Coordinates of C-alpha atoms in Angstrom, one line a residue:
M93 CA -20.6 -5.4 38.8
F94 CA -24.3 -4.2 36.9
N95 CA -27.3 -7.4 36.4
Q96 CA -26.6 -8.5 33.1
G97 CA -30.7 -9.6 33.2
S98 CA -32.7 -10.7 30.4
V99 CA -32.6 -9.3 26.5
F100 CA -36.4 -7.7 27.2
A101 CA -35.2 -5.6 30.2
R102 CA -31.8 -4.7 28.3
A103 CA -34.4 -3.6 25.2
F104 CA -36.3 -1.7 27.8
L105 CA -32.9 -0.3 30.0
Y106 CA -31.9 0.8 26.8
L107 CA -34.9 2.6 25.5
T108 CA -35.2 4.6 28.5
L109 CA -32.5 6.0 28.8
Y110 CA -32.5 6.7 25.0
S111 CA -35.6 8.8 25.6
I112 CA -34.0 10.6 28.9
C113 CA -31.3 11.7 26.4
V114 CA -33.7 12.6 23.9
I115 CA -35.5 15.0 26.2
S116 CA -32.2 16.5 27.2
I117 CA -31.5 16.9 23.3
I118 CA -34.5 19.2 22.6
D119 CA -34.2 21.0 25.9
K120 CA -30.5 21.8 25.2
L121 CA -31.7 22.5 21.4
N122 CA -34.0 25.2 22.8
F123 CA -31.6 27.1 24.7
D124 CA -32.1 30.5 24.6
K125 CA -30.9 32.2 21.6
E126 CA -29.4 35.1 23.5
E127 CA -27.0 32.5 25.6
D128 CA -23.6 32.7 25.6
V129 CA -22.1 29.9 23.5
T130 CA -19.4 29.4 25.9
M131 CA -22.1 28.9 28.2
R132 CA -22.8 25.3 26.8
Q133 CA -21.1 22.0 28.0
T134 CA -18.1 21.5 25.7
I135 CA -16.8 18.3 24.8
A136 CA -13.0 18.0 23.5
L137 CA -12.3 15.1 20.5
T138 CA -8.6 14.6 20.3
V139 CA -6.1 12.4 18.2
P140 CA -2.6 12.8 20.3
Y141 CA 0.6 13.3 17.8
S142 CA 1.6 9.5 16.4
N143 CA 5.2 8.3 15.7
T144 CA 4.0 6.1 12.5
H145 CA 5.4 5.1 9.2
R146 CA 1.3 6.6 7.8
T147 CA 1.1 10.1 6.8
A148 CA -1.4 12.1 8.8
E149 CA -5.1 12.6 7.4
E150 CA -8.5 13.6 8.4
N151 CA -10.0 11.7 11.2
L152 CA -13.4 10.5 9.8
G153 CA -14.5 9.1 12.5
L154 CA -13.9 12.3 15.1
G155 CA -16.1 14.1 12.6
Y156 CA -18.9 11.6 12.6
L157 CA -18.8 11.8 16.6
A158 CA -18.8 15.7 16.1
A159 CA -21.1 16.0 14.4
T160 CA -24.1 13.6 16.3
L161 CA -23.1 15.3 19.2
R162 CA -23.5 18.8 17.7
L163 CA -27.2 17.6 16.8
A164 CA -27.6 16.6 20.6
G165 CA -26.4 20.3 21.6
F166 CA -23.0 19.9 22.6
R167 CA -20.5 22.1 21.5
V168 CA -17.5 19.7 20.5
E169 CA -13.8 20.8 19.9
I170 CA -11.8 18.6 17.4
I171 CA -8.2 18.5 18.4
D172 CA -6.5 16.9 15.8
G173 CA -2.4 16.7 17.1
W174 CA -1.8 14.2 14.4
L175 CA -3.2 16.2 11.1
E176 CA -2.2 19.9 12.9
N177 CA 1.4 18.9 13.7
L178 CA 0.3 19.7 17.1
S179 CA 2.8 19.1 19.8
H180 CA 2.3 17.1 23.2
E181 CA 1.9 20.5 25.2
E182 CA 0.1 22.8 22.4
I183 CA -2.7 19.6 22.4
V184 CA -2.5 19.5 26.2
N185 CA -3.3 23.4 26.2
C186 CA -5.9 23.4 24.0
V187 CA -7.8 20.9 25.9
V188 CA -7.8 22.8 29.1
A189 CA -8.3 26.2 27.8
L190 CA -11.9 24.7 26.8
P191 CA -14.6 26.7 28.8
N192 CA -17.5 24.4 30.7
L193 CA -15.4 21.1 29.6
L194 CA -17.7 18.1 30.2
L195 CA -15.5 15.2 29.0
V196 CA -12.7 14.5 26.8
G197 CA -12.2 11.9 24.1
I198 CA -9.5 10.3 22.7
S199 CA -8.9 8.1 19.6
A200 CA -6.5 5.6 19.6
Y201 CA -4.5 3.0 18.4
R202 CA -2.8 -0.1 21.1
S203 CA 0.3 1.5 19.2
S204 CA -0.2 4.7 20.1
L205 CA -1.5 4.0 24.0
E206 CA 1.8 5.4 25.3
N207 CA 1.0 8.8 23.5
A208 CA -2.3 8.5 25.2
A209 CA -1.0 7.7 28.3
R210 CA 0.9 10.6 28.7
L211 CA -1.7 13.2 27.3
V212 CA -4.1 11.8 30.4
R213 CA -2.1 12.4 32.8
D214 CA -1.1 15.8 31.8
I215 CA -4.2 16.9 31.3
K216 CA -5.6 15.8 34.5
N217 CA -2.7 17.2 36.2
R218 CA -4.2 20.3 35.4
I219 CA -7.9 19.6 35.5
S220 CA -10.5 17.3 36.8
I221 CA -12.5 15.7 33.6
P222 CA -13.5 12.6 32.3
I223 CA -11.7 11.3 30.2
V224 CA -12.8 8.0 27.4
A225 CA -10.8 6.2 25.1
G226 CA -12.5 4.5 21.4
G227 CA -11.1 3.2 18.7
Y228 CA -9.5 0.1 17.4
G229 CA -7.5 -0.1 19.9
P230 CA -9.2 0.7 23.3
T231 CA -11.9 -1.9 21.8
F232 CA -10.2 -4.6 22.4
F233 CA -7.5 -3.4 24.8
D234 CA -10.0 -1.9 26.9
E235 CA -7.9 -3.0 30.2
D236 CA -5.0 -1.7 29.3
F237 CA -6.9 2.1 28.7
L238 CA -8.3 1.8 31.7
A239 CA -4.6 0.9 33.6
A240 CA -2.8 3.5 31.8
G241 CA -5.4 6.0 34.0
F242 CA -8.5 6.8 31.1
D243 CA -12.1 6.9 32.8
Y244 CA -13.9 5.0 30.3
V245 CA -13.6 3.2 27.3
L246 CA -16.7 2.8 24.6
R247 CA -15.7 -0.2 22.7
G248 CA -17.2 -0.6 18.7
E249 CA -18.6 2.1 16.8
G250 CA -18.8 5.6 18.8
E251 CA -21.9 7.5 17.5
K252 CA -24.4 5.8 19.9
S253 CA -22.6 5.2 22.9
L254 CA -20.6 8.9 23.3
S255 CA -23.7 10.4 23.0
T256 CA -25.5 8.3 25.4
L257 CA -22.3 8.8 27.6
A258 CA -22.7 12.9 27.2
C259 CA -25.9 12.7 28.1
V260 CA -25.1 10.5 31.5
L261 CA -22.8 12.6 32.8
S262 CA -24.5 16.0 32.0
E263 CA -28.0 14.6 33.8
S264 CA -28.4 13.5 37.2
G265 CA -29.7 9.8 38.2
L266 CA -28.6 8.0 35.2
I267 CA -26.1 5.0 35.5
L268 CA -23.4 4.9 33.3
E269 CA -22.9 1.2 33.3
N270 CA -25.9 1.7 31.3
V271 CA -23.7 2.7 28.3
P272 CA -24.0 0.7 25.7
G273 CA -20.0 -0.6 25.0
I274 CA -18.6 1.1 28.0
S275 CA -16.2 0.2 30.3
M276 CA -14.9 1.0 32.9
L277 CA -13.0 0.1 36.6
S278 CA -15.3 -0.4 39.7
M279 CA -13.4 -1.6 43.2
G280 CA -10.6 -2.1 41.0
K281 CA -12.6 -4.8 38.7
V282 CA -13.5 -3.8 34.8
V283 CA -16.8 -3.3 34.0
R284 CA -18.3 -4.1 30.6
G285 CA -21.7 -2.8 29.6
S286 CA -23.2 -4.8 27.1
M287 CA -22.7 -4.2 23.0
S288 CA -25.4 -1.8 21.6
H289 CA -26.4 -3.0 17.4
C290 CA -24.9 -1.0 15.3
V291 CA -26.0 1.7 13.0
E292 CA -27.7 -0.3 10.4
H293 CA -28.9 2.7 8.5
L294 CA -26.0 4.8 7.6
D295 CA -28.4 7.7 5.8
S296 CA -29.8 8.4 9.2
L297 CA -25.7 9.5 10.6
P298 CA -25.6 13.3 9.6
F299 CA -22.6 14.0 7.5
P300 CA -19.4 14.3 9.4
A301 CA -18.2 17.5 10.8
R302 CA -15.3 18.9 8.7
D303 CA -13.2 20.9 11.2
T304 CA -9.7 20.3 9.7
V305 CA -10.7 20.4 6.3
Y306 CA -8.8 23.3 5.2
S307 CA -5.9 21.8 7.2
T308 CA -6.1 18.6 4.9
I309 CA -6.6 20.6 1.4
H310 CA -4.0 22.5 2.3
S311 CA -1.4 19.4 2.3
K312 CA -3.1 17.9 -0.5
N313 CA -4.2 15.4 1.2
P314 CA -7.7 13.3 0.0
I315 CA -11.2 14.3 1.5
S316 CA -12.2 11.0 3.2
V317 CA -15.6 9.5 2.8
S318 CA -17.2 6.3 4.4
T319 CA -19.8 5.0 1.7
S320 CA -19.8 1.7 3.9
R321 CA -19.2 0.0 7.1
G322 CA -17.8 -3.4 7.2
C323 CA -17.0 -6.5 5.2
L324 CA -18.4 -9.6 4.3
G325 CA -15.1 -11.3 3.7
S326 CA -14.3 -13.9 6.7
C327 CA -10.6 -14.0 6.4
L328 CA -9.2 -14.9 9.7
F329 CA -6.2 -12.5 9.9
C330 CA -9.0 -9.6 9.6
A331 CA -9.1 -7.2 12.7
V332 CA -12.7 -5.3 10.6
S333 CA -14.4 -8.4 11.2
A334 CA -13.5 -8.8 14.2
F335 CA -14.7 -4.9 15.6
A336 CA -17.9 -5.5 13.5
R337 CA -18.8 -9.0 15.6
Q338 CA -18.7 -6.7 18.5
H339 CA -22.2 -5.7 17.8
D340 CA -25.0 -7.5 16.9
G341 CA -26.2 -6.3 13.4
T342 CA -25.4 -6.7 10.0
R343 CA -21.5 -7.2 9.0
W344 CA -21.6 -4.9 6.1
R345 CA -23.9 -2.0 5.5
E346 CA -23.8 0.4 2.9
R347 CA -25.2 4.4 2.5
S348 CA -27.5 5.2 -0.8
V349 CA -26.2 6.3 -3.8
K350 CA -27.7 9.9 -3.7
N351 CA -26.3 10.1 0.1
I352 CA -23.3 9.3 -0.9
V353 CA -23.2 11.6 -3.5
N354 CA -25.1 14.2 -1.8
E355 CA -21.8 14.6 0.7
L356 CA -19.6 14.2 -2.3
E357 CA -21.3 17.7 -4.0
M358 CA -21.6 19.5 -1.1
L359 CA -17.8 18.6 -0.4
H360 CA -17.0 19.9 -3.6
Q361 CA -19.5 23.0 -3.7
K362 CA -18.4 24.2 -0.3
Y363 CA -14.8 23.5 -0.4
G364 CA -13.9 22.8 -4.0
A365 CA -13.1 19.3 -2.8
K366 CA -12.3 17.2 -6.2
C367 CA -10.0 14.6 -4.8
F368 CA -11.7 11.5 -2.4
K369 CA -10.5 8.5 -1.0
F370 CA -13.3 6.3 0.4
V371 CA -12.4 4.7 3.5
D372 CA -14.5 1.7 3.3
D373 CA -13.1 -1.6 4.4
S374 CA -14.3 -3.1 1.1
F375 CA -15.7 -0.9 -1.0
L376 CA -18.0 -3.3 -3.6
E377 CA -19.8 -5.7 -1.2
P378 CA -23.1 -7.2 -2.3
P379 CA -25.6 -5.5 -3.6
R380 CA -22.8 -3.4 -5.2
G381 CA -22.6 -4.5 -9.2
E382 CA -22.8 -3.4 -12.2
I383 CA -25.9 -2.1 -12.0
W384 CA -24.8 -0.2 -8.6
A385 CA -21.5 0.9 -10.5
E386 CA -24.3 2.4 -13.6
S387 CA -26.3 4.1 -10.8
F388 CA -23.0 5.7 -9.2
S389 CA -21.5 7.0 -12.2
N390 CA -24.8 8.1 -13.4
E391 CA -25.7 10.2 -10.4
L392 CA -22.4 11.7 -10.4
Y393 CA -22.8 13.3 -13.8
L394 CA -26.5 14.5 -13.7
R395 CA -24.5 16.7 -10.4
G396 CA -21.6 17.6 -12.8
L397 CA -19.0 16.0 -10.7
T398 CA -17.2 14.9 -13.8
E399 CA -13.5 15.8 -12.4
I400 CA -13.4 14.2 -9.0
S401 CA -11.4 10.9 -8.4
F402 CA -11.0 8.5 -5.8
R403 CA -9.3 5.8 -4.2
T404 CA -10.7 2.5 -3.2
Q405 CA -10.1 -0.5 -1.0
V406 CA -12.1 -3.7 -2.8
R407 CA -12.1 -7.6 -3.0
A408 CA -10.4 -9.0 -6.1
D409 CA -13.6 -11.8 -6.2
R410 CA -16.1 -8.4 -6.8
L411 CA -14.4 -7.1 -10.0
T412 CA -15.8 -7.7 -13.0
N413 CA -14.2 -6.0 -16.2
K414 CA -17.7 -3.9 -16.6
I415 CA -17.9 -2.7 -12.9
V416 CA -13.9 -1.0 -13.0
E417 CA -14.8 0.2 -17.1
I418 CA -17.9 2.1 -15.5
L419 CA -16.0 3.4 -12.6
S420 CA -12.6 4.1 -13.7
G421 CA -14.8 6.4 -16.3
C422 CA -16.2 8.7 -13.5
G423 CA -12.9 9.2 -11.6
W424 CA -12.1 5.8 -10.3
F425 CA -7.8 6.1 -10.7
A426 CA -6.6 4.1 -7.6
T427 CA -7.3 1.1 -5.1
G428 CA -5.7 -1.3 -2.8
L429 CA -6.4 -5.1 -3.9
G430 CA -5.7 -7.5 -1.2
V431 CA -4.4 -10.1 -2.6
E432 CA -2.9 -11.9 0.1
N433 CA -1.0 -14.1 -1.2
W434 CA -0.3 -15.9 -4.6
S435 CA -0.5 -19.8 -3.5
V436 CA -3.8 -21.6 -3.1
S437 CA -2.5 -23.0 0.3
A438 CA -1.4 -20.6 1.8
L439 CA -5.1 -18.6 0.8
K440 CA -6.7 -21.6 2.2
R441 CA -4.8 -21.1 5.1
M442 CA -6.1 -17.6 5.8
N443 CA -9.5 -18.6 4.6
K444 CA -9.5 -16.2 1.9
G445 CA -12.4 -16.1 -0.7
A446 CA -11.1 -15.0 -3.1
S447 CA -9.0 -17.2 -5.8
I448 CA -5.7 -17.2 -7.7
A449 CA -7.9 -16.6 -10.8
D450 CA -10.2 -14.1 -9.6
N451 CA -6.7 -12.0 -8.6
F452 CA -5.3 -12.8 -11.8
L453 CA -8.1 -11.3 -13.1
A454 CA -8.7 -8.4 -11.2
M455 CA -5.3 -7.2 -11.9
E456 CA -5.7 -7.3 -15.8
Y457 CA -9.4 -5.2 -15.2
L458 CA -7.0 -2.9 -13.0
E459 CA -4.5 -2.7 -15.3
R460 CA -6.6 -2.2 -18.8
H461 CA -8.5 0.5 -17.1
G462 CA -5.3 2.2 -15.7
V463 CA -6.5 1.9 -12.0
Y464 CA -3.5 2.1 -9.9
V465 CA -2.9 -0.7 -7.8
Q466 CA -1.6 -1.3 -4.1
M467 CA -0.9 -5.4 -3.7
G468 CA -1.6 -6.0 -0.5
M469 CA 0.6 -9.1 0.6
I470 CA 0.8 -11.3 3.5
L471 CA 4.1 -13.4 2.4
F472 CA 4.4 -14.8 6.0
D473 CA 3.0 -16.9 8.9
W474 CA 4.0 -19.6 11.1
D475 CA 3.1 -22.6 8.6
T476 CA 4.9 -20.7 5.4
T477 CA 6.6 -23.1 3.6
L478 CA 9.6 -22.6 1.0
V479 CA 7.6 -24.0 -2.0
E480 CA 4.6 -21.5 -1.1
L481 CA 7.5 -18.8 -1.5
K482 CA 8.6 -20.3 -4.7
E483 CA 5.1 -20.0 -5.7
N484 CA 4.9 -16.3 -4.9
L485 CA 8.2 -15.3 -6.1
G486 CA 7.3 -16.8 -10.0
I487 CA 3.9 -14.9 -10.0
L488 CA 5.4 -11.9 -8.4
K489 CA 8.2 -11.3 -11.5
D490 CA 5.7 -12.2 -13.8
L491 CA 3.0 -8.9 -13.0
S492 CA 3.8 -5.9 -14.2
W493 CA 1.5 -3.4 -12.6
P494 CA 1.0 -3.5 -8.9
V495 CA 3.0 -1.5 -6.3
T496 CA 3.7 -3.2 -2.8
K497 CA 5.2 -1.6 -0.2
G498 CA 8.3 -3.5 0.0
I499 CA 8.8 -7.3 0.0
F500 CA 8.9 -8.0 3.4
T501 CA 5.1 -8.5 4.5
E502 CA 3.7 -10.9 7.1
T503 CA 1.0 -11.8 9.0
Y504 CA -0.2 -9.3 11.5
V505 CA -2.0 -11.2 14.1
S506 CA -4.2 -8.8 16.1
A507 CA -6.0 -9.0 18.7
G508 CA -9.6 -10.4 19.0
T509 CA -9.3 -12.0 15.2
P510 CA -9.2 -15.8 15.1
N511 CA -5.7 -15.9 13.8
E512 CA -5.0 -15.0 17.5
R513 CA -6.7 -17.6 18.9
L514 CA -5.3 -20.0 16.2
L515 CA -1.6 -18.7 17.3
L516 CA -2.5 -18.8 20.9
S517 CA -3.1 -23.0 20.6
R518 CA 0.0 -23.6 18.3
S519 CA 2.5 -24.8 21.1
D520 CA 5.0 -25.8 18.7
V521 CA 5.1 -22.2 17.3
Q522 CA 7.5 -19.7 18.6
Q523 CA 5.8 -16.6 19.8
K524 CA 5.3 -13.7 22.1
R525 CA 3.0 -10.4 22.7
S526 CA 4.4 -7.5 21.4
V527 CA 4.8 -4.1 23.7
L528 CA 2.0 -2.9 20.7
G529 CA -0.3 -5.8 21.7
H530 CA -0.3 -7.6 19.0
L531 CA 1.3 -11.5 18.8
E532 CA 4.6 -11.9 17.3
Y533 CA 5.8 -15.8 16.2
R534 CA 9.1 -17.1 14.1
P535 CA 7.9 -19.5 11.3
C536 CA 8.2 -22.8 11.9
V537 CA 10.2 -24.0 9.0
P538 CA 14.0 -23.1 9.5
E539 CA 14.9 -22.2 5.5
V540 CA 12.0 -20.2 5.7
D541 CA 12.9 -18.7 9.3
V542 CA 16.5 -17.8 7.4
V543 CA 14.3 -16.1 3.9
Y544 CA 12.3 -14.2 6.7
E545 CA 14.9 -13.2 8.7
A546 CA 16.9 -11.8 5.5
L547 CA 13.9 -10.0 3.9
R548 CA 13.0 -8.4 7.2
L549 CA 16.7 -6.9 7.6
W550 CA 16.5 -6.0 4.0
H551 CA 13.4 -4.0 4.1
R552 CA 13.8 -2.9 7.1
S553 CA 17.2 -0.9 6.2
H554 CA 15.2 1.3 3.5
S555 CA 11.3 1.2 4.6
S556 CA 10.9 4.9 4.7
V557 CA 11.9 5.2 0.9
Y558 CA 9.2 2.0 0.1
D559 CA 7.1 4.6 2.1
H560 CA 7.5 8.2 0.8
A561 CA 7.8 6.4 -2.6
I562 CA 4.0 5.0 -2.3
N563 CA 2.3 7.5 -0.4
P564 CA 1.2 10.0 -3.2
I565 CA -0.6 7.1 -4.9
T566 CA -2.3 5.6 -1.7
A567 CA -2.4 8.0 0.5
P568 CA -3.4 9.5 -1.9
K569 CA -2.5 13.1 -2.8
A570 CA -4.3 15.6 -4.9
I571 CA -1.8 15.7 -7.3
D572 CA -2.0 16.2 -11.1
R573 CA -3.2 12.2 -12.7
S574 CA -0.5 12.9 -14.5
M575 CA 2.2 12.7 -11.8
Y576 CA 0.7 9.6 -10.0
R577 CA 2.5 7.3 -13.1
K578 CA 6.1 9.2 -12.5
Y579 CA 5.4 7.8 -8.8
H580 CA 4.4 4.3 -10.1
D581 CA 7.5 4.2 -12.0
I582 CA 9.6 4.6 -9.2
C583 CA 7.5 2.2 -6.9
R584 CA 7.7 -0.5 -10.3
R585 CA 12.0 -0.1 -9.8
L586 CA 11.6 -0.3 -6.0
Y587 CA 9.6 -3.4 -6.8
S588 CA 12.1 -5.3 -9.5
M589 CA 15.3 -5.1 -6.9
D590 CA 13.0 -6.4 -4.2
L591 CA 12.3 -9.5 -6.5
V592 CA 16.4 -9.9 -7.0
F593 CA 17.3 -10.1 -3.6
F594 CA 14.3 -12.0 -3.0
E595 CA 15.4 -14.8 -5.3
R596 CA 19.1 -14.5 -3.9
V597 CA 17.9 -14.9 -0.6
L598 CA 15.2 -18.6 -1.7
E599 CA 18.1 -19.6 -3.5
M600 CA 20.8 -19.5 -0.3
A601 CA 18.2 -21.1 2.0
E602 CA 17.5 -23.9 -0.6
H603 CA 21.4 -24.6 -0.5
G604 CA 21.1 -25.1 3.2
I605 CA 23.5 -21.6 4.0
S606 CA 23.1 -21.0 7.5
K607 CA 20.8 -18.1 8.7
L608 CA 24.2 -16.3 10.3
D609 CA 25.7 -16.3 6.7
V610 CA 22.5 -15.3 5.1
Q611 CA 22.1 -12.6 7.3
T612 CA 26.1 -11.6 6.7
E613 CA 25.2 -11.5 2.9
T614 CA 21.4 -9.7 3.4
M615 CA 24.0 -6.6 5.2
V616 CA 26.5 -6.8 2.7
Q617 CA 23.6 -6.1 -0.4
V618 CA 22.1 -3.4 1.6
S619 CA 25.6 -1.7 1.6
D620 CA 25.6 -2.4 -1.8
F621 CA 22.6 -1.0 -3.0
Q622 CA 22.3 1.7 -0.3
T623 CA 23.5 4.7 -3.3
D624 CA 20.8 3.7 -5.0
Y625 CA 18.2 4.1 -2.4
E626 CA 19.4 7.4 -1.7
R627 CA 19.0 8.5 -5.2
I628 CA 15.8 7.0 -5.2
E629 CA 14.4 8.9 -2.4
R630 CA 16.2 12.1 -4.0
E631 CA 14.3 11.6 -6.9
I632 CA 11.2 11.1 -4.8
V633 CA 12.0 14.2 -3.4
L634 CA 12.1 16.1 -6.5
L635 CA 9.0 14.9 -7.9
D636 CA 7.2 16.1 -4.0
Q637 CA 8.8 19.6 -4.7
V638 CA 7.6 19.5 -8.6
C639 CA 3.8 18.4 -6.6
G640 CA 4.2 20.8 -3.7
I641 CA 3.6 18.4 -1.7
G642 CA 5.7 17.5 1.8
Y643 CA 6.3 14.0 3.4
S644 CA 6.4 13.5 6.9
A645 CA 6.3 9.8 8.6
Y646 CA 8.7 8.0 11.4
P647 CA 10.3 4.3 10.1
N648 CA 7.7 1.4 10.4
P649 CA 7.6 0.7 14.1
F650 CA 6.2 -3.2 13.1
L651 CA 9.7 -4.0 12.2
G652 CA 11.7 -3.6 15.1
E653 CA 14.6 -1.2 14.9
T654 CA 17.3 -0.6 12.3

C-alpha cells in the first residue's frame, strides 16, 4: 500500500512527477530527425468489437488521448474495432504487430468487459505487454477489470493519467502508485492512487486526433465534437454526475466559442465535414444562454460555416424560444431532451431540476423551429404508481413532435450513482446485480409490475425496429435534411402504436387482470402486429438505400433475451 500523506505532500509529489514527465517530453520531442519513426515507443489504443444496440461511431475519447500522447513524443496507433468492424482476431493481430510497443490501452464499458477480457488474454498470450483499461466501466468497476487480467485501470478523465503512466513506464525510478487515478493489484489487493484534478481549461487540450475520420465520413456518420464536459444537474440516476464526482474541480467546463469554431472550421476545410454531433452531456449550461448563442452563431457566419448541421443533448430548463431560434438558424436540427417523466411525483423522486412546465415549453420551442427531439423517458422505477403511469399516458398522447426508442423505459441503476445507494438501502425492493454490472429491480406495486412486464415484452419483441428507425436522427446520419422528416414520420407511427398498446395494458392492470393473463394477451398482440412491424422495417431499409446508409447493431442487451 502507498502512503496517503498530506494534501501538501501529494501536491509536491504530483508536481515532481509532472516535472519529470515534462523533461521526458522535451527529450522525446528533440529526437534525432534522422531516427526511424519505428524506434519511438508505441502506444496502442483500442476499442473491442461491441455487441451493442447502438451503431458504431467515432471514439472521441481515444482521439483526445492520442493527441495528448503524441504531444508527449509517443507514437500512437488507434485500432477501433467497433467503428472499423474489425474481428477480435484482427484487433489482436494489429496490436501485436506494432513496433516498440510500450502499452496497450483499451476503452470499455462494463457491458463490454467480456470482449475486453478476451482481448487482454489473447494479446498477452502472444506478447508480454502492460494493458490498461479506461472509461466509465473501469472507473466504477476497477476490481472487475483487474480481475479480468488488466494490469492497470485509470479512473476518471484520462488525458493526464495516461500520459503520466506512459512516462512512468518509459522511465526508470518512477512509482506507479503515484499515477493519478490508477488502480492496480498489489499482494492480491486493489491499490488506488488519488484522483487528479479534471482538466479545468478545455481550450488547453489539443484538438483530438482524427485517425478514423475517413471511416466515419464513409459511413455517413457525424463528426463528433466535444464543446464542454460535465453537467450541473443533480439527477439521482445520472452516471455523468457520478463520473464527474471522481475528480476535484468544476462540475461543468466549457471551451470558448473561438476554440470550438476553430475545430469546426478545421474539420470542414480539411475533411469536408458538415454534419456534427456535439457529444456534450449538457450543451447549454450557465453561462451559455442567449448571448452565448448569438456569439456562437455569429462566429460560424464569420467563418463561412453556414451549411453545417449539428445535434446536441440539452436540458429543458435551459431553453428559451430565442436560444432555439438562434441555434436552429445556424444548423441545430436535432437534440436529445431528458424529459424523463410527465408526473410531478416521479420527477421529484429523480431530483430533476426541470419541471413539467419547463418540459412543455421546451417541446413547444423545438417543434416551432423544426428541431427534431429524441425524448428521453424513464417510465418506471421501483416506486412507480398506476396514477403516475396514467399521467404519463395522458400527456404522451397529446404530444405531436418528439420521438422515442420505444415505450418501455426504466431507471438504469448505474454503479456509483445516488440511485444505487438508495436502492441498496431498500430491503422491500426485489433486486439483484446484473451480469452487466447495474442493479435490476421489480416495481413494488403489483399492478405496476404487471404493466412493467407487459411493456417490456412488447418492446423487446421489436426493439430493433425502434433502434433502426430512430438511428438516422439520433446518431445522426449525414444525409439530406429532407430525409430526416421521412424517418421522423416512421418514428411517430411507431410511437402511436406503442401508446395504443400502453393504454390497453394499463386498463387491464386497473381491472385486476392477472399477470399471466396480461402476458398472454401481450404475446397475442405481438403476433397480431408482427406484419405491421415487418412492413415498417422494410420501409426503413428502403429509405436507408435511398440515403446510402447502412445499419448494423445487435438487439438491446438491457431488455433481456427475446
